[in-house]
Short mmCIF file of C-alpha atoms in Angstrom, two decimals:
data_model
loop_
_atom_site.label_atom_id
_atom_site.label_comp_id
_atom_site.label_asym_id
_atom_site.label_seq_id
_atom_site.Cartn_x
_atom_site.Cartn_y
_atom_site.Cartn_z
CA UNK K 136 -358.39 40.09 199.90
CA UNK K 137 -358.42 43.30 203.01
CA UNK K 138 -358.20 46.36 200.37
CA UNK K 139 -361.61 44.24 198.91
CA UNK K 140 -364.04 44.35 201.98
CA UNK K 141 -362.57 47.97 202.34
CA UNK K 142 -364.00 48.79 199.02
CA UNK K 143 -366.83 47.11 198.87
CA UNK K 144 -367.94 48.04 201.81
CA UNK K 145 -369.87 51.09 201.27
CA UNK K 146 -371.03 49.86 198.16
CA UNK K 147 -372.56 46.58 200.82
CA UNK K 148 -373.65 50.18 202.78
CA UNK K 149 -374.99 51.94 200.40
CA UNK K 150 -377.89 48.83 198.94
CA UNK K 151 -378.51 48.21 202.68
CA UNK K 152 -379.77 51.53 203.67
CA UNK K 153 -381.18 51.88 200.28
CA UNK K 154 -383.11 48.00 201.44
CA UNK K 155 -384.25 49.82 204.70
CA UNK K 156 -385.88 52.95 203.15
CA UNK K 157 -388.12 53.55 200.53
CA UNK K 158 -387.12 55.22 197.33
CA UNK K 159 -389.76 57.45 196.45
CA UNK K 160 -389.87 58.28 199.85
CA UNK K 161 -386.39 59.69 199.17
CA UNK K 162 -386.37 61.26 196.13
CA UNK K 163 -390.07 62.74 196.66
CA UNK K 164 -391.08 62.88 199.89
CA UNK K 165 -394.45 62.58 201.54
CA UNK K 166 -395.62 66.41 201.54
CA UNK K 167 -396.79 67.55 197.53
CA UNK K 168 -397.30 71.79 196.80
CA UNK K 169 -400.53 72.01 195.38
CA UNK K 170 -401.56 75.08 193.48
CA UNK K 171 -404.67 76.45 193.82
CA UNK K 172 -405.97 79.05 190.90
CA UNK K 173 -410.04 80.59 190.03
CA UNK K 174 -411.15 82.74 187.45
CA UNK K 175 -411.31 85.39 188.77
CA UNK K 176 -408.71 85.62 191.11
CA UNK K 177 -409.31 86.74 194.69
CA UNK K 178 -411.62 83.21 195.28
CA UNK K 179 -411.96 81.64 198.64
CA UNK K 180 -410.36 78.61 198.88
CA UNK K 181 -411.23 75.97 201.65
CA UNK K 182 -410.03 72.64 202.09
CA UNK K 183 -411.85 69.80 204.22
CA UNK K 184 -408.60 69.94 206.22
CA UNK K 185 -409.00 72.94 207.66
CA UNK K 186 -406.76 75.12 205.33
CA UNK K 187 -408.07 78.79 203.50
CA UNK K 188 -406.76 80.42 200.59
CA UNK K 189 -407.04 83.22 198.89
CA UNK K 190 -406.62 81.93 195.06
CA UNK K 191 -404.24 81.86 193.53
CA UNK K 192 -402.26 80.12 195.88
CA UNK K 193 -399.78 77.26 196.46
CA UNK K 194 -400.05 75.35 199.80
CA UNK K 195 -397.78 71.95 201.05
CA UNK K 196 -400.48 68.74 201.85
CA UNK K 197 -399.30 65.13 202.90
CA UNK K 198 -399.59 63.21 198.78
CA UNK K 199 -401.17 60.09 200.81
CA UNK K 200 -404.19 62.27 201.75
CA UNK K 201 -407.52 63.46 199.48
CA UNK K 202 -409.11 67.37 200.26
CA UNK K 203 -412.67 67.96 198.78
CA UNK K 204 -411.96 71.39 197.98
CA UNK K 205 -414.82 74.45 198.43
CA UNK K 206 -413.90 77.79 195.62
CA UNK K 207 -416.17 80.86 196.82
CA UNK K 208 -416.21 84.92 195.82
CA UNK K 209 -419.05 87.05 196.04
CA UNK K 210 -421.25 87.25 192.86
CA UNK K 211 -420.43 83.40 192.11
CA UNK K 212 -421.86 80.41 192.69
CA UNK K 213 -419.44 78.41 194.81
CA UNK K 214 -417.27 75.65 193.15
CA UNK K 215 -417.11 72.02 195.42
CA UNK K 216 -414.42 69.54 194.09
CA UNK K 217 -412.25 67.41 195.54
CA UNK K 218 -408.05 66.59 194.79
CA UNK K 219 -407.04 63.22 194.91
CA UNK K 220 -404.49 61.04 196.04
CA UNK K 221 -403.24 58.22 193.28
CA UNK K 222 -400.48 56.10 192.55
CA UNK K 223 -397.99 57.82 190.03
CA UNK K 224 -395.22 57.49 187.67
CA UNK K 225 -392.46 58.26 189.00
CA UNK K 226 -394.11 56.73 192.33
CA UNK K 227 -394.98 53.40 191.04
CA UNK K 228 -390.67 53.76 189.48
CA UNK K 229 -390.27 54.52 193.57
CA UNK K 230 -391.56 51.30 194.47
CA UNK K 231 -390.10 49.40 191.56
CA UNK K 232 -386.66 50.46 192.87
CA UNK K 233 -387.44 49.48 196.59
CA UNK K 234 -388.51 45.74 194.64
CA UNK K 235 -385.47 45.50 192.84
CA UNK K 236 -383.45 46.64 195.33
CA UNK K 237 -385.02 43.72 197.97
CA UNK K 238 -386.04 46.51 200.06
CA UNK K 239 -389.55 45.25 201.54
CA UNK K 240 -389.23 47.73 204.71
CA UNK K 241 -388.48 50.48 201.83
CA UNK K 242 -392.21 49.12 200.01
CA UNK K 243 -393.57 49.37 203.05
CA UNK K 244 -392.64 52.99 204.40
CA UNK K 245 -393.37 54.24 200.51
CA UNK K 246 -396.99 52.78 201.19
CA UNK K 247 -397.50 54.81 204.80
CA UNK K 248 -395.60 57.68 203.94
CA UNK K 249 -397.90 58.41 200.33
CA UNK K 250 -394.34 58.81 199.04
CA UNK K 251 -395.64 56.62 196.10
CA UNK K 252 -399.23 59.67 194.89
CA UNK K 253 -399.73 62.52 193.59
CA UNK K 254 -402.49 65.27 194.20
CA UNK K 255 -404.71 65.16 191.21
CA UNK K 256 -405.34 67.61 189.04
CA UNK K 257 -402.61 69.43 190.53
CA UNK K 258 -403.26 72.78 189.84
CA UNK K 259 -406.40 73.10 190.64
CA UNK K 260 -407.89 75.31 188.50
CA UNK K 261 -411.53 76.54 188.85
CA UNK K 262 -413.68 79.08 186.86
CA UNK K 263 -416.41 80.58 188.56
CA UNK K 264 -419.46 81.15 187.42
CA UNK K 265 -421.35 85.07 188.05
CA UNK K 266 -424.97 84.30 189.43
CA UNK K 267 -427.20 85.72 192.42
CA UNK K 268 -427.23 84.74 195.30
CA UNK K 269 -424.14 83.70 194.63
CA UNK K 270 -421.65 82.14 197.41
CA UNK K 271 -422.33 84.37 200.75
CA UNK K 272 -419.83 82.05 203.21
CA UNK K 273 -416.66 80.02 202.56
CA UNK K 274 -417.72 77.01 204.47
CA UNK K 275 -415.34 73.51 204.82
CA UNK K 276 -416.41 70.99 203.00
CA UNK K 277 -416.38 67.34 204.48
CA UNK K 278 -413.67 65.40 204.90
CA UNK K 279 -413.78 62.85 201.65
CA UNK K 280 -412.71 58.95 202.31
CA UNK K 281 -408.64 58.62 203.29
CA UNK K 282 -409.09 62.08 203.95
CA UNK K 283 -408.13 64.21 207.77
CA UNK K 284 -410.41 65.91 209.25
CA UNK K 285 -408.68 69.46 210.31
CA UNK K 286 -408.30 68.15 214.28
CA UNK K 287 -406.27 65.19 212.38
CA UNK K 288 -404.17 67.76 209.50
CA UNK K 289 -403.06 70.24 213.11
CA UNK K 290 -402.17 67.32 215.05
CA UNK K 291 -399.36 66.02 211.86
CA UNK K 292 -399.18 69.69 209.94
CA UNK K 293 -397.70 71.66 212.11
CA UNK K 294 -394.62 70.49 213.52
CA UNK K 295 -393.30 74.09 213.38
CA UNK K 296 -395.36 75.56 215.51
CA UNK K 297 -394.33 75.36 219.29
CA UNK K 298 -397.16 73.74 221.34
CA UNK K 299 -398.34 70.74 222.36
CA UNK K 300 -400.75 68.78 219.94
CA UNK K 301 -403.83 69.17 222.42
CA UNK K 302 -403.02 72.61 221.87
CA UNK K 303 -402.80 72.36 217.44
CA UNK K 304 -405.98 70.43 217.85
CA UNK K 305 -408.59 73.15 220.37
CA UNK K 306 -406.39 75.36 217.69
CA UNK K 307 -407.61 73.81 214.48
CA UNK K 308 -411.24 73.17 216.01
CA UNK K 309 -411.46 76.83 217.34
CA UNK K 310 -410.45 78.11 213.64
CA UNK K 311 -413.31 75.95 212.30
CA UNK K 312 -415.82 77.13 215.26
CA UNK K 313 -415.15 80.50 214.38
CA UNK K 314 -416.05 79.40 210.53
CA UNK K 315 -419.26 77.88 210.93
CA UNK K 316 -420.17 81.49 213.94
CA UNK K 317 -419.41 83.99 210.82
CA UNK K 318 -421.18 82.07 208.28
CA UNK K 319 -423.90 81.82 210.65
CA UNK K 320 -423.48 85.62 211.25
CA UNK K 321 -423.21 86.11 207.90
CA UNK K 322 -426.73 84.39 207.13
CA UNK K 323 -428.92 86.22 210.19
CA UNK K 324 -427.47 89.46 209.00
CA UNK K 325 -428.79 88.69 205.48
CA UNK K 326 -431.96 87.14 206.75
CA UNK K 327 -432.70 90.55 208.60
CA UNK K 328 -433.77 92.59 206.26
CA UNK K 329 -435.89 90.04 203.93
CA UNK K 330 -437.74 89.77 207.22
CA UNK K 331 -438.12 93.47 207.93
CA UNK K 332 -439.86 94.03 204.83
CA UNK K 333 -442.36 91.39 204.84
CA UNK K 334 -443.48 92.95 208.11
#
């Protein structure tokens, strides 16, 4: 009997560990690489969470938060679109694993981390249409329902950075303020020659 209990102990430990953790969280993780591509290449992709990159690019984002994306390139009309956070087939299978093993806590963990979701569409491919005046300056789109503000994103997402959360929030807000000031300055600079020609 003693030998049997020694053999069952590891199996019981595995079952208990699965019951208190989320299957999808373990197998899929709470983040996902989002790839953004454009035709033509070299456009600026600005996300509602404060991230910005030049296409083609890949960003690591939380699965549970949708993001609005503006793709902008001089001489082309800007495109505003959204990447949704939706329950995925593999995430649903992980959730079913929780139910089968009896892990109600695991169900809660997966739901809280967003591990059952996928960012869709992924990759995000945008075809830009030439047009005048086109995109003058990239701007950050508004935050969709359930999305993260730049301050929230900076507070949670940059854990590898040294420093306090307050410092990260300040950096994100400063980055967004700089982008807004640049937008205003470029708009004013573009308007100045037109105004001088009128006089």
